[in-house]
Structures are given as structure tokens and as C-alpha cells.
Amino acid sequence: MKKGNKESLRKWNSVMQSNYGTPSISLSKGKGIEVWDLDGVKYLDFLGGIATNLLGHNHPDIVAAVSKQIKQLSHVSNFYAHPVALELAEKLQKMTSDKSARVFFCNSGAEANEAAIKIARLHRGKRIVAATGAFHGRTMGALSLTGQSSKRDAFKPLLPGVKHVKYGDIKALRKSVNKRTAMVILEPIMGEAGVVTPPSGYLKAARQICDENGALLAIDAVQTGMGRCGSWFGYEDEGIKPDLITIAKGLGGGLPLAAMITLGKASDLFNAGSHGSTFGGNPVAAAAAIAVIDEIEEKNYLALNNVKGALIRNLISPIIGVEQVRGKGLLIGICVKESKAKQIAADMQSKGFLVNAASDEVIRIAPAYVVSEKQIMSFVSAFNASCEEIYRG
Ligand SMILES: Cc1ncc(COP(=O)(O)O)c(C=O)c1O
């Protein structure tokens, strides 16, 4: 059988849908933040499966937890409880510091947001306010919340009642929320939009506006959550408590797992039959998530991610071509001049570093928490070389 990137790409074009475009390399193994492609070329993965492989690849604790669980019990229907999902739900409840928190497990960020839409419907109906530029997923409900016309337009009509307002603009939010609004949904930082960070006080104001109008506040922590931004869900700095939290991506440390968590009165809205998912809370994925959370706590990654993130931001900021470095913790957006993000991302790949051009202007990095200072220094040095070549020519 032929192997290698070239053969893999040929195969991709003959069997896969075109929705992702054709990738240039095929990854086959990883350890920590190192990954190898089918030609045996090694890369440092500074994207981490887009904020997903929190502990890197092939982490021994995840491998052990998953291996043990799959030998014991690999799947249970929702007719039965199992201790692993309950242990995980208990941990998630503790992370919210609120005993009223109740967990619904599913498999992806979009599914978690679909569940949030159902909660909003049960609370007060169809009217939802979301942010322009936001990304909440691509299923029809989640897509209705997503505020990017390039992703929405071909699939209209979407859900009625969803209004998009300028992100970070408290006045615009206040104007669009009223006594008929069921839910406001916001990302603490807009990841897919290019790591767009709102002004301090934005989520606090959103909480107040929702309280004044009896609307639910949902925080989509799919990308910012699980410690990436230095706190469990990315909203804690604002001193607020939302009514709903959605998480996915990093929760399973690379295995498909997501959750919609309700707090307070929002926890009373679902009853038997309201919603469901065959694989949600699967024991193997839940075992991985427990290993992830235990390791984050043991290694103190919440605090460390802030330190590592600050180091990256400080070292990248003065580099030629860099206009601004945004983000929090280990979710970082590097804004570059002259729309050269894609060129830089391609050049970084040729230098052995995986990053993502979230747009023509922004390079996004979201490395695993295990990234070392030495790996950060080699990333910065390559980024500097890339910008020197591209901007000084
Ligand atoms: C904030 C946010 N919400 C929802 C999603 C959708 O998650 P999924 O691709 O798992 O459906 C994403 C994915 O990037 C995201 O960043």
C-alpha cells in the first residue's frame, strides 16, 4: 500500500466531501505537542486540534484512563446510569462553584448549543440575541446563532427570532434585549472570529441586562473553556454567573465529548423526554475528561496558562509585521499587517510549526497546556524568522 502525504491527498480528493478543502499534509502520530506527518516530518503543534488536545497528544494519563475504561464498559444507553459520567458531572458542577448546576452530555459544541436553544425555548420562546462574528457551530440551530454570513447565507432560512448585535458593544446589547428575549449567548472571547476580546465589563453588563429583562445568559465556552484562558470557563474574571454554559473541544482532551450546563432556575426546564443523545457522556470519553481535569488541577495549569500566554504575547508583540496580539491565557490571536496571515501560516508549516490563519489578518494559536518554555522560544524564533522574510523580503 502506498503511503505518504501525496498519496493521502490523492485519496482525500477521491473519497472525501469538499467541505474542508484539501489539506496539505496528513498527520499520523503525536507525542506532547510534537506531531509527525506521513512523510515522517515532525511539527510542533501550536494549534492543538484547535484548542482541543489540552494535554497534547498521546498523554499517558488519558491513554491509561481510556484503555482501562474500554476494557470495562465502552457504551451505555441513557436507560442506565454509569459512575464515570456521574463523576465527571460532579467535577463540572464543582467547577461552576454552584450546587444547582446540572449537566447534559453530548458530543460536540454545536450539539451543546442546540441543547441551549431548547432551554431558551422552554424558558421564553424563540427570541435569542447573539453577536455578529460569533461562531456557535454549524448544525441548523447552532448556525442560526453563528453570526457570520459567509457560513449562514447558503442555508437560509435559519431559525426565526435570532438577532445579532455588535460584539463588545454594551449599548447595542442593551438596545436589542427586551422582556421577550429568551436568551443572550456570548463567547467570552470570539475564537473563530480571530480571537476577538471584548472590553472588560462586557459580560458583567450582559449579565445585568439579562437580569433586568428576565433573559437567560448563555456562555459559549466551547473554545475558551476548560482552563484555556486561565479559568475553567473564561467568564470568571467578570465576577458573573451565567444561566447556561456550553463546553466541548478540550473537555475530552481529544475525544469527542461536550456538555451543556445549566445553573439556577435554568436547571428546572428539561424533564424526561425533553432532549437526548445516544453517545453523550460515553464512558470512554468521560474517563478521558476526568483524566484531563485531574491533570489540569494537579499541574496548576489554570495559573500556568496565564504565565505561558503572557510570555508568548510579550515575545511576539515586537516582531516586525505584528500589529497586535490578542487573547487570554493560551488562546492567542496574532494580528498581522498587509493581510499576510495565510502566507505566514504556510511558511510556519514549512518551518515545522502548525498554526492557523483564522482570517487574512489573524493567526490563531492554541497550544496544549504541556507546551514547554523551550518549545515556546523555538516557536517565537521561527515566527520572527518568518516575519523577517515576509516583511523585509
Ligand atoms: C465557540 C464555539 N462554539 C461552538 C463551536 C462548535 O463546536 P463543534 O465543532 O464541536 O460543533 C466552536 C467550534 O469551533 C466554537 O469555537
Short mmCIF file of C-alpha atoms in Angstrom, two decimals, residues 36 40 82 136 144 157 189 224 300 387:
data_model
loop_
_atom_site.label_atom_id
_atom_site.label_comp_id
_atom_site.label_asym_id
_atom_site.label_seq_id
_atom_site.Cartn_x
_atom_site.Cartn_y
_atom_site.Cartn_z
CA TRP A 36 4.50 13.70 12.57
CA GLY A 40 7.94 11.45 8.66
CA HIS A 82 -22.81 4.79 34.94
CA HIS A 136 -21.54 28.64 17.74
CA SER A 144 -28.69 30.34 13.40
CA PRO A 157 -34.00 30.10 6.16
CA ILE A 189 -13.56 35.65 23.54
CA THR A 224 -12.33 29.40 25.78
CA ASN A 300 -1.91 24.01 38.23
CA CYS A 387 8.06 37.70 9.51
#
